[in-house]
Amino acid sequence: MTRNDARRSGGQEQRILTTFRWVPEPVRGLVRDVRVRWALEEAGLSYSEHLIGFEDQDTAQYRHLQPFGQVPVYRDGELELFESGAIVLHIASQSAALMPHDEAGRLRTLTWMFAALNTVEPPVAMLVELDFFSAGEAWARERRPALVERALKRLGELDRELEGRDYFAGQFTVADILMTTVLRYLRNTDFVSRFPAVDAYFKRCNARPAAIKALADHMAVFDAPVEA
Ligand SMILES: N[C@@H](CCC(=O)N[C@@H](CS)C(=O)NCC(=O)O)C(=O)O
């Protein structure tokens, strides 16, 4: 539920998601605020948006909230958080829809959250950043095959892991939000579709109503007139 939905219901928002009001077309849908929106939708928690521009990233006020000048930033009442993983973990701690109650299930979920952010995201992000920002460079053409190989290796490992199960931690959890948004970075390639279990998983997660709503709300920001 975004600011506009909340306004319609007359709500006063204590949760505020800060993200960019504009990003270039090729990265729309990939900005990490989508993770937070998705987690909030799954948890049924309403929030409002605070939109910033690139010119705000280096202000002392913003660096106080986000030391690296990045998005997303999230406020929940008095609590200010940065790092999308930490933010969705906080949201998951408020909802059984995102995190099992039992300790073994919670630890399985944490393990797969770290796997998404620490083991799968780096090789995928390296390849995608190269394709987005350096595609025409001679050095990038030389470097790319090794990065492709690394990303495909990870996808193969995920594929084996997903055989015979729908989600990484037994049931749908916040770890699947992180993993799906990482896999989405590869949307300009056919890599995900080469691995049947990963492909089915990716489609299964993206088909969730909360995922669809989160992405639509993220994209709606770029259609809105820019406020003076
Ligand atoms: N590890 C951080 C990464 C945040 C990040 O890279 N955000 C991007 C948008 S998805 C950003 O703000 N890029 C602009 C910049 O780094 O200056 C997180 O997960 O929150």
Short mmCIF file of N, CA and C in Angstrom, two decimals, residues 61-166:
data_model
loop_
_atom_site.label_atom_id
_atom_site.label_comp_id
_atom_site.label_asym_id
_atom_site.label_seq_id
_atom_site.Cartn_x
_atom_site.Cartn_y
_atom_site.Cartn_z
N GLN A 61 22.73 16.05 5.25
CA GLN A 61 21.49 15.53 5.85
C GLN A 61 21.22 14.10 5.36
N TYR A 62 21.41 13.88 4.04
CA TYR A 62 21.14 12.54 3.51
C TYR A 62 22.23 11.55 3.93
N ARG A 63 23.49 12.01 3.91
CA ARG A 63 24.59 11.11 4.31
C ARG A 63 24.45 10.68 5.77
N HIS A 64 23.79 11.50 6.56
CA HIS A 64 23.55 11.14 7.95
C HIS A 64 22.62 9.92 8.01
N LEU A 65 21.70 9.83 7.04
CA LEU A 65 20.78 8.69 6.99
C LEU A 65 21.38 7.51 6.25
N GLN A 66 22.15 7.81 5.19
CA GLN A 66 22.71 6.75 4.35
C GLN A 66 24.16 7.13 4.05
N PRO A 67 25.11 6.55 4.75
CA PRO A 67 26.51 6.98 4.66
C PRO A 67 27.08 6.92 3.25
N PHE A 68 26.48 6.10 2.38
CA PHE A 68 27.01 5.94 1.02
C PHE A 68 26.22 6.75 0.00
N GLY A 69 25.22 7.48 0.48
CA GLY A 69 24.43 8.33 -0.41
C GLY A 69 23.49 7.56 -1.31
N GLN A 70 23.21 6.30 -0.97
CA GLN A 70 22.40 5.45 -1.86
C GLN A 70 20.95 5.36 -1.38
N VAL A 71 20.13 4.72 -2.20
CA VAL A 71 18.77 4.35 -1.81
C VAL A 71 18.72 2.82 -1.76
N PRO A 72 17.78 2.24 -1.02
CA PRO A 72 16.72 2.87 -0.25
C PRO A 72 17.14 3.21 1.17
N VAL A 73 16.34 4.13 1.74
CA VAL A 73 16.37 4.42 3.17
C VAL A 73 14.94 4.19 3.65
N TYR A 74 14.82 3.74 4.89
CA TYR A 74 13.49 3.40 5.40
C TYR A 74 13.33 3.92 6.82
N ARG A 75 12.20 4.55 7.06
CA ARG A 75 11.89 4.98 8.42
C ARG A 75 10.67 4.22 8.92
N ASP A 76 10.77 3.72 10.14
CA ASP A 76 9.62 3.07 10.78
C ASP A 76 9.50 3.73 12.15
N GLY A 77 8.63 4.73 12.23
CA GLY A 77 8.52 5.49 13.47
C GLY A 77 9.82 6.20 13.76
N GLU A 78 10.43 5.86 14.88
CA GLU A 78 11.70 6.50 15.29
C GLU A 78 12.91 5.84 14.64
N LEU A 79 12.67 4.69 14.04
CA LEU A 79 13.79 3.87 13.53
C LEU A 79 14.15 4.29 12.11
N GLU A 80 15.44 4.57 11.87
CA GLU A 80 15.92 4.89 10.51
C GLU A 80 16.86 3.79 10.07
N LEU A 81 16.62 3.20 8.90
CA LEU A 81 17.44 2.08 8.44
C LEU A 81 17.93 2.32 7.02
N PHE A 82 19.13 1.82 6.71
CA PHE A 82 19.57 1.74 5.33
C PHE A 82 20.06 0.32 5.09
N GLU A 83 20.45 0.00 3.86
CA GLU A 83 20.78 -1.35 3.38
C GLU A 83 19.48 -2.14 3.19
N SER A 84 19.19 -2.45 1.93
CA SER A 84 17.93 -3.11 1.63
C SER A 84 17.78 -4.43 2.39
N GLY A 85 18.89 -5.16 2.58
CA GLY A 85 18.80 -6.44 3.31
C GLY A 85 18.36 -6.23 4.75
N ALA A 86 18.94 -5.21 5.40
CA ALA A 86 18.58 -4.93 6.79
C ALA A 86 17.13 -4.44 6.88
N ILE A 87 16.74 -3.66 5.89
CA ILE A 87 15.37 -3.12 5.90
C ILE A 87 14.34 -4.26 5.77
N VAL A 88 14.56 -5.15 4.80
CA VAL A 88 13.57 -6.22 4.62
C VAL A 88 13.62 -7.22 5.79
N LEU A 89 14.78 -7.35 6.41
CA LEU A 89 14.86 -8.21 7.60
C LEU A 89 14.01 -7.62 8.73
N HIS A 90 14.09 -6.31 8.88
CA HIS A 90 13.26 -5.65 9.90
C HIS A 90 11.77 -5.85 9.59
N ILE A 91 11.40 -5.69 8.35
CA ILE A 91 9.99 -5.88 7.97
C ILE A 91 9.58 -7.33 8.22
N ALA A 92 10.48 -8.27 7.87
CA ALA A 92 10.17 -9.69 8.05
C ALA A 92 9.97 -10.04 9.53
N SER A 93 10.67 -9.31 10.40
CA SER A 93 10.54 -9.61 11.83
C SER A 93 9.14 -9.24 12.34
N GLN A 94 8.38 -8.52 11.49
CA GLN A 94 7.02 -8.11 11.88
C GLN A 94 5.95 -8.96 11.22
N SER A 95 6.36 -9.97 10.42
CA SER A 95 5.34 -10.70 9.66
C SER A 95 5.69 -12.17 9.44
N ALA A 96 4.76 -13.04 9.84
CA ALA A 96 4.95 -14.48 9.62
C ALA A 96 4.88 -14.81 8.13
N ALA A 97 4.37 -13.88 7.31
CA ALA A 97 4.31 -14.11 5.87
C ALA A 97 5.71 -14.11 5.25
N LEU A 98 6.69 -13.57 5.98
CA LEU A 98 8.03 -13.40 5.41
C LEU A 98 9.11 -14.21 6.13
N MET A 99 8.81 -14.66 7.33
CA MET A 99 9.84 -15.31 8.15
C MET A 99 9.17 -16.33 9.06
N PRO A 100 9.60 -17.62 8.97
CA PRO A 100 8.99 -18.61 9.87
C PRO A 100 9.26 -18.26 11.34
N HIS A 101 8.38 -18.72 12.22
CA HIS A 101 8.53 -18.41 13.64
C HIS A 101 9.60 -19.27 14.30
N ASP A 102 9.73 -20.54 13.84
CA ASP A 102 10.66 -21.44 14.53
C ASP A 102 12.10 -21.07 14.21
N GLU A 103 12.99 -21.36 15.16
CA GLU A 103 14.39 -20.92 15.05
C GLU A 103 15.08 -21.53 13.83
N ALA A 104 14.80 -22.81 13.56
CA ALA A 104 15.45 -23.46 12.41
C ALA A 104 15.01 -22.77 11.10
N GLY A 105 13.72 -22.47 11.02
CA GLY A 105 13.19 -21.80 9.82
C GLY A 105 13.75 -20.39 9.68
N ARG A 106 13.88 -19.70 10.81
CA ARG A 106 14.43 -18.34 10.80
C ARG A 106 15.89 -18.36 10.32
N LEU A 107 16.64 -19.32 10.81
CA LEU A 107 18.05 -19.40 10.42
C LEU A 107 18.21 -19.82 8.96
N ARG A 108 17.31 -20.71 8.50
CA ARG A 108 17.34 -21.08 7.07
C ARG A 108 17.08 -19.85 6.21
N THR A 109 16.14 -19.04 6.66
CA THR A 109 15.79 -17.82 5.91
C THR A 109 16.97 -16.85 5.89
N LEU A 110 17.58 -16.64 7.05
CA LEU A 110 18.75 -15.75 7.12
C LEU A 110 19.87 -16.25 6.22
N THR A 111 20.08 -17.56 6.22
CA THR A 111 21.14 -18.14 5.40
C THR A 111 20.90 -17.81 3.92
N TRP A 112 19.66 -17.95 3.48
CA TRP A 112 19.37 -17.70 2.06
C TRP A 112 19.33 -16.20 1.75
N MET A 113 19.05 -15.38 2.76
CA MET A 113 19.16 -13.93 2.55
C MET A 113 20.62 -13.57 2.27
N PHE A 114 21.52 -14.12 3.09
CA PHE A 114 22.94 -13.84 2.88
C PHE A 114 23.41 -14.43 1.55
N ALA A 115 22.90 -15.61 1.22
CA ALA A 115 23.30 -16.23 -0.05
C ALA A 115 22.90 -15.32 -1.23
N ALA A 116 21.69 -14.77 -1.16
CA ALA A 116 21.23 -13.89 -2.25
C ALA A 116 22.12 -12.65 -2.35
N LEU A 117 22.41 -12.03 -1.20
CA LEU A 117 23.11 -10.74 -1.21
C LEU A 117 24.62 -10.88 -1.34
N ASN A 118 25.13 -11.99 -0.82
CA ASN A 118 26.59 -12.09 -0.67
C ASN A 118 27.23 -13.08 -1.63
N THR A 119 26.43 -14.05 -2.11
CA THR A 119 27.00 -15.09 -2.97
C THR A 119 26.48 -14.99 -4.41
N VAL A 120 25.22 -14.59 -4.56
CA VAL A 120 24.65 -14.53 -5.91
C VAL A 120 24.70 -13.10 -6.47
N GLU A 121 24.37 -12.12 -5.65
CA GLU A 121 24.32 -10.75 -6.19
C GLU A 121 25.67 -10.26 -6.74
N PRO A 122 26.81 -10.49 -6.04
CA PRO A 122 28.05 -9.90 -6.57
C PRO A 122 28.40 -10.33 -8.00
N PRO A 123 28.42 -11.63 -8.33
CA PRO A 123 28.76 -11.97 -9.72
C PRO A 123 27.73 -11.46 -10.72
N VAL A 124 26.46 -11.51 -10.33
CA VAL A 124 25.40 -11.03 -11.24
C VAL A 124 25.55 -9.52 -11.45
N ALA A 125 25.76 -8.79 -10.36
CA ALA A 125 25.86 -7.33 -10.46
C ALA A 125 27.09 -6.91 -11.28
N MET A 126 28.19 -7.65 -11.13
CA MET A 126 29.40 -7.30 -11.89
C MET A 126 29.15 -7.39 -13.38
N LEU A 127 28.45 -8.45 -13.78
CA LEU A 127 28.15 -8.64 -15.20
C LEU A 127 27.18 -7.57 -15.71
N VAL A 128 26.15 -7.33 -14.92
CA VAL A 128 25.12 -6.39 -15.37
C VAL A 128 25.67 -4.96 -15.41
N GLU A 129 26.49 -4.62 -14.45
CA GLU A 129 27.10 -3.27 -14.45
C GLU A 129 28.01 -3.10 -15.67
N LEU A 130 28.72 -4.15 -15.98
CA LEU A 130 29.58 -4.09 -17.17
C LEU A 130 28.73 -3.87 -18.43
N ASP A 131 27.62 -4.62 -18.53
CA ASP A 131 26.75 -4.49 -19.71
C ASP A 131 26.09 -3.11 -19.78
N PHE A 132 25.70 -2.57 -18.62
CA PHE A 132 25.01 -1.27 -18.60
C PHE A 132 25.97 -0.11 -18.90
N PHE A 133 27.14 -0.19 -18.28
CA PHE A 133 27.97 1.02 -18.26
C PHE A 133 29.21 0.97 -19.14
N SER A 134 29.64 -0.23 -19.56
CA SER A 134 30.92 -0.32 -20.27
C SER A 134 30.85 -1.18 -21.52
N ALA A 135 29.65 -1.45 -22.01
CA ALA A 135 29.47 -2.43 -23.08
C ALA A 135 30.37 -2.18 -24.29
N GLY A 136 30.60 -0.90 -24.64
CA GLY A 136 31.35 -0.61 -25.86
C GLY A 136 32.87 -0.69 -25.71
N GLU A 137 33.34 -0.85 -24.50
CA GLU A 137 34.79 -0.77 -24.26
C GLU A 137 35.50 -2.07 -24.63
N ALA A 138 36.71 -1.94 -25.14
CA ALA A 138 37.48 -3.13 -25.53
C ALA A 138 37.76 -4.02 -24.31
N TRP A 139 38.12 -3.38 -23.18
CA TRP A 139 38.43 -4.17 -21.98
C TRP A 139 37.21 -4.94 -21.50
N ALA A 140 36.01 -4.36 -21.72
CA ALA A 140 34.78 -5.01 -21.27
C ALA A 140 34.51 -6.27 -22.11
N ARG A 141 34.79 -6.20 -23.41
CA ARG A 141 34.60 -7.37 -24.26
C ARG A 141 35.52 -8.51 -23.82
N GLU A 142 36.70 -8.14 -23.37
CA GLU A 142 37.65 -9.15 -22.91
C GLU A 142 37.23 -9.76 -21.56
N ARG A 143 36.70 -8.90 -20.72
CA ARG A 143 36.36 -9.31 -19.34
C ARG A 143 35.05 -10.11 -19.30
N ARG A 144 34.13 -9.83 -20.23
CA ARG A 144 32.77 -10.34 -20.13
C ARG A 144 32.66 -11.87 -20.03
N PRO A 145 33.38 -12.64 -20.87
CA PRO A 145 33.19 -14.11 -20.82
C PRO A 145 33.43 -14.69 -19.43
N ALA A 146 34.41 -14.17 -18.71
CA ALA A 146 34.67 -14.70 -17.36
C ALA A 146 33.52 -14.37 -16.42
N LEU A 147 32.94 -13.18 -16.59
CA LEU A 147 31.82 -12.79 -15.72
C LEU A 147 30.57 -13.61 -16.06
N VAL A 148 30.36 -13.86 -17.35
CA VAL A 148 29.23 -14.71 -17.77
C VAL A 148 29.37 -16.10 -17.16
N GLU A 149 30.57 -16.62 -17.24
CA GLU A 149 30.81 -17.98 -16.70
C GLU A 149 30.50 -18.04 -15.21
N ARG A 150 30.91 -16.98 -14.48
CA ARG A 150 30.68 -16.96 -13.03
C ARG A 150 29.18 -16.88 -12.71
N ALA A 151 28.47 -16.03 -13.47
CA ALA A 151 27.03 -15.87 -13.22
C ALA A 151 26.30 -17.18 -13.54
N LEU A 152 26.67 -17.81 -14.65
CA LEU A 152 26.01 -19.07 -15.04
C LEU A 152 26.30 -20.18 -14.03
N LYS A 153 27.49 -20.16 -13.48
CA LYS A 153 27.85 -21.17 -12.46
C LYS A 153 26.90 -21.05 -11.27
N ARG A 154 26.70 -19.82 -10.82
CA ARG A 154 25.79 -19.60 -9.69
C ARG A 154 24.37 -20.06 -10.03
N LEU A 155 23.91 -19.73 -11.25
CA LEU A 155 22.55 -20.12 -11.64
C LEU A 155 22.43 -21.65 -11.65
N GLY A 156 23.47 -22.33 -12.12
CA GLY A 156 23.46 -23.80 -12.12
C GLY A 156 23.36 -24.34 -10.70
N GLU A 157 24.05 -23.69 -9.78
CA GLU A 157 24.02 -24.13 -8.39
C GLU A 157 22.63 -23.89 -7.78
N LEU A 158 22.03 -22.75 -8.12
CA LEU A 158 20.67 -22.48 -7.62
C LEU A 158 19.68 -23.49 -8.22
N ASP A 159 19.89 -23.83 -9.48
CA ASP A 159 19.00 -24.76 -10.16
C ASP A 159 19.00 -26.12 -9.45
N ARG A 160 20.18 -26.60 -9.10
CA ARG A 160 20.27 -27.89 -8.39
C ARG A 160 19.58 -27.79 -7.03
N GLU A 161 19.77 -26.68 -6.38
CA GLU A 161 19.20 -26.46 -5.05
C GLU A 161 17.66 -26.43 -5.10
N LEU A 162 17.12 -25.90 -6.19
CA LEU A 162 15.67 -25.73 -6.28
C LEU A 162 14.94 -26.97 -6.79
N GLU A 163 15.69 -27.95 -7.25
CA GLU A 163 15.02 -29.16 -7.77
C GLU A 163 14.13 -29.74 -6.69
N GLY A 164 12.86 -29.91 -6.99
CA GLY A 164 11.94 -30.53 -6.04
C GLY A 164 11.43 -29.61 -4.96
N ARG A 165 11.75 -28.32 -5.02
CA ARG A 165 11.15 -27.42 -4.03
C ARG A 165 10.80 -26.06 -4.65
N ASP A 166 9.84 -25.41 -4.03
CA ASP A 166 9.32 -24.16 -4.61
C ASP A 166 10.11 -22.94 -4.15
#
